[in-house]
């Protein structure tokens, strides 16, 4: 979905500032659920900072994405998740109150 409330640079700054937390949540979520998914980063409408509270970063498996992101298949999120290996990569999805979302795929070093 195109109407995200932050620029790509702002989103990447959030990921960079929280890389260890995001990677840990992705790993733990995959280990617990044994299902591919995405780390959802919940963002607010204003005053977004690079500091994320625990409630803002959650792992959601494929089976739950449709209840949160209505157009995830049309947006290509399903293909992005299908094509990555959760043991070595993370898909981060920014989700905003207006329903807009943007996803990024990162390979862990």
PDB file of C-alpha atoms in Angstrom:
ATOM      1  CA  UNK A   1       0.000   0.000   0.000  1.00  0.00           C
ATOM      2  CA  UNK A   2       1.463   3.340  -1.046  1.00  0.00           C
ATOM      3  CA  UNK A   3       0.215   5.864   1.558  1.00  0.00           C
ATOM      4  CA  UNK A   4       2.661   5.083   4.353  1.00  0.00           C
ATOM      5  CA  UNK A   5       3.062   7.883   6.855  1.00  0.00           C
ATOM      6  CA  UNK A   6       6.858   7.822   6.917  1.00  0.00           C
ATOM      7  CA  UNK A   7       9.534   7.972   4.264  1.00  0.00           C
ATOM      8  CA  UNK A   8      11.674   4.979   3.377  1.00  0.00           C
ATOM      9  CA  UNK A   9      14.614   6.688   5.097  1.00  0.00           C
ATOM     10  CA  UNK A  10      12.617   7.100   8.329  1.00  0.00           C
ATOM     11  CA  UNK A  11      11.532   3.451   8.236  1.00  0.00           C
ATOM     12  CA  UNK A  12      15.076   2.224   7.620  1.00  0.00           C
ATOM     13  CA  UNK A  13      16.335   4.363  10.517  1.00  0.00           C
ATOM     14  CA  UNK A  14      13.812   2.619  12.799  1.00  0.00           C
ATOM     15  CA  UNK A  15      14.954  -0.808  11.601  1.00  0.00           C
ATOM     16  CA  UNK A  16      18.623   0.088  12.036  1.00  0.00           C
ATOM     17  CA  UNK A  17      18.059   1.457  15.553  1.00  0.00           C
ATOM     18  CA  UNK A  18      16.149  -1.685  16.576  1.00  0.00           C
ATOM     19  CA  UNK A  19      17.929  -4.360  14.524  1.00  0.00           C
ATOM     20  CA  UNK A  20      18.865  -6.589  17.452  1.00  0.00           C
ATOM     21  CA  UNK A  21      15.365  -6.430  18.968  1.00  0.00           C
ATOM     22  CA  UNK A  22      13.711  -7.141  15.596  1.00  0.00           C
ATOM     23  CA  UNK A  23      16.029 -10.086  14.871  1.00  0.00           C
ATOM     24  CA  UNK A  24      15.427 -11.570  18.340  1.00  0.00           C
ATOM     25  CA  UNK A  25      11.638 -11.277  18.009  1.00  0.00           C
ATOM     26  CA  UNK A  26      11.711 -12.812  14.507  1.00  0.00           C
ATOM     27  CA  UNK A  27      13.861 -15.727  15.679  1.00  0.00           C
ATOM     28  CA  UNK A  28      11.805 -16.343  18.817  1.00  0.00           C
ATOM     29  CA  UNK A  29       8.491 -16.120  16.927  1.00  0.00           C
ATOM     30  CA  UNK A  30       9.633 -18.568  14.267  1.00  0.00           C
ATOM     31  CA  UNK A  31      11.017 -20.990  16.861  1.00  0.00           C
ATOM     32  CA  UNK A  32       7.810 -20.910  18.940  1.00  0.00           C
ATOM     33  CA  UNK A  33       5.316 -21.134  16.071  1.00  0.00           C
ATOM     34  CA  UNK A  34       7.315 -23.029  13.407  1.00  0.00           C
ATOM     35  CA  UNK A  35       5.627 -20.874  10.781  1.00  0.00           C
ATOM     36  CA  UNK A  36       6.939 -18.204   8.443  1.00  0.00           C
ATOM     37  CA  UNK A  37       5.752 -14.712   9.160  1.00  0.00           C
ATOM     38  CA  UNK A  38       6.727 -11.081   9.494  1.00  0.00           C
ATOM     39  CA  UNK A  39       7.789  -8.760  12.263  1.00  0.00           C
ATOM     40  CA  UNK A  40       5.039  -6.145  12.409  1.00  0.00           C
ATOM     41  CA  UNK A  41       6.202  -2.713  13.507  1.00  0.00           C
ATOM     42  CA  UNK A  42       3.170  -0.769  14.678  1.00  0.00           C
ATOM     43  CA  UNK A  43       3.561   2.945  14.041  1.00  0.00           C
ATOM     44  CA  UNK A  44       1.480   5.873  15.225  1.00  0.00           C
ATOM     45  CA  UNK A  45       0.147   8.829  13.283  1.00  0.00           C
ATOM     46  CA  UNK A  46       2.543  11.424  14.667  1.00  0.00           C
ATOM     47  CA  UNK A  47       5.704  11.838  16.697  1.00  0.00           C
ATOM     48  CA  UNK A  48       7.209   8.582  15.511  1.00  0.00           C
ATOM     49  CA  UNK A  49      10.710   8.092  16.865  1.00  0.00           C
ATOM     50  CA  UNK A  50      13.298   5.408  16.302  1.00  0.00           C
ATOM     51  CA  UNK A  51      12.703   4.119  19.845  1.00  0.00           C
ATOM     52  CA  UNK A  52      10.187   1.257  19.754  1.00  0.00           C
ATOM     53  CA  UNK A  53       8.206   0.095  22.778  1.00  0.00           C
ATOM     54  CA  UNK A  54       7.701  -3.654  23.204  1.00  0.00           C
ATOM     55  CA  UNK A  55       4.050  -3.402  22.061  1.00  0.00           C
ATOM     56  CA  UNK A  56       5.186  -1.901  18.749  1.00  0.00           C
ATOM     57  CA  UNK A  57       7.231  -4.927  17.618  1.00  0.00           C
ATOM     58  CA  UNK A  58       5.461  -8.292  17.251  1.00  0.00           C
ATOM     59  CA  UNK A  59       5.996 -11.446  15.212  1.00  0.00           C
ATOM     60  CA  UNK A  60       2.918 -12.503  13.245  1.00  0.00           C
ATOM     61  CA  UNK A  61       2.832 -15.829  11.373  1.00  0.00           C
ATOM     62  CA  UNK A  62       1.377 -16.141   7.855  1.00  0.00           C
ATOM     63  CA  UNK A  63      -1.866 -17.553   9.261  1.00  0.00           C
ATOM     64  CA  UNK A  64      -2.548 -14.297  11.148  1.00  0.00           C
ATOM     65  CA  UNK A  65      -1.445 -11.688   8.623  1.00  0.00           C
ATOM     66  CA  UNK A  66      -4.779 -11.601   6.784  1.00  0.00           C
ATOM     67  CA  UNK A  67      -6.579 -10.410   9.914  1.00  0.00           C
ATOM     68  CA  UNK A  68      -4.241  -7.424  10.192  1.00  0.00           C
ATOM     69  CA  UNK A  69      -3.381  -6.464   6.611  1.00  0.00           C
ATOM     70  CA  UNK A  70      -6.322  -6.847   4.216  1.00  0.00           C
ATOM     71  CA  UNK A  71      -4.365  -6.524   0.951  1.00  0.00           C
ATOM     72  CA  UNK A  72      -1.225  -8.409   1.969  1.00  0.00           C
ATOM     73  CA  UNK A  73      -1.518 -10.839  -0.956  1.00  0.00           C
ATOM     74  CA  UNK A  74      -2.054  -8.125  -3.571  1.00  0.00           C
ATOM     75  CA  UNK A  75       0.795  -6.088  -2.081  1.00  0.00           C
ATOM     76  CA  UNK A  76       3.179  -9.027  -2.539  1.00  0.00           C
ATOM     77  CA  UNK A  77       3.801  -9.577   1.168  1.00  0.00           C
ATOM     78  CA  UNK A  78       2.853 -13.251   0.848  1.00  0.00           C
ATOM     79  CA  UNK A  79       5.437 -13.794  -1.893  1.00  0.00           C
ATOM     80  CA  UNK A  80       8.052 -11.934   0.102  1.00  0.00           C
ATOM     81  CA  UNK A  81       7.463 -14.181   3.111  1.00  0.00           C
ATOM     82  CA  UNK A  82       7.242 -17.363   1.015  1.00  0.00           C
ATOM     83  CA  UNK A  83      10.625 -16.641  -0.547  1.00  0.00           C
ATOM     84  CA  UNK A  84      12.664 -15.988   2.573  1.00  0.00           C
ATOM     85  CA  UNK A  85      14.299 -18.352   5.017  1.00  0.00           C
ATOM     86  CA  UNK A  86      13.333 -17.285   8.563  1.00  0.00           C
ATOM     87  CA  UNK A  87      16.551 -18.687   9.957  1.00  0.00           C
ATOM     88  CA  UNK A  88      18.687 -16.212   8.045  1.00  0.00           C
ATOM     89  CA  UNK A  89      16.381 -13.353   7.061  1.00  0.00           C
ATOM     90  CA  UNK A  90      13.619 -11.124   8.438  1.00  0.00           C
ATOM     91  CA  UNK A  91      10.637  -9.452   6.812  1.00  0.00           C
ATOM     92  CA  UNK A  92       9.709  -6.225   8.653  1.00  0.00           C
ATOM     93  CA  UNK A  93       6.296  -4.766   7.945  1.00  0.00           C
ATOM     94  CA  UNK A  94       5.419  -1.253   9.050  1.00  0.00           C
ATOM     95  CA  UNK A  95       1.683  -0.993   9.803  1.00  0.00           C
ATOM     96  CA  UNK A  96      -0.033   2.354  10.337  1.00  0.00           C
ATOM     97  CA  UNK A  97      -3.448   3.236  11.822  1.00  0.00           C
ATOM     98  CA  UNK A  98      -4.732   4.285   8.381  1.00  0.00           C
ATOM     99  CA  UNK A  99      -4.120   0.740   7.103  1.00  0.00           C
ATOM    100  CA  UNK A 100      -1.074   1.590   5.015  1.00  0.00           C
ATOM    101  CA  UNK A 101       1.882  -0.762   5.221  1.00  0.00           C
ATOM    102  CA  UNK A 102       5.355  -1.218   3.798  1.00  0.00           C
ATOM    103  CA  UNK A 103       7.570  -4.291   4.014  1.00  0.00           C
ATOM    104  CA  UNK A 104      11.324  -4.799   3.858  1.00  0.00           C
ATOM    105  CA  UNK A 105      13.326  -8.020   3.581  1.00  0.00           C
ATOM    106  CA  UNK A 106      16.685  -8.260   5.335  1.00  0.00           C
ATOM    107  CA  UNK A 107      19.244 -11.016   5.247  1.00  0.00           C
ATOM    108  CA  UNK A 108      21.041 -11.428   8.562  1.00  0.00           C
ATOM    109  CA  UNK A 109      24.825 -11.221   8.487  1.00  0.00           C
TER     110      UNK A 109
END
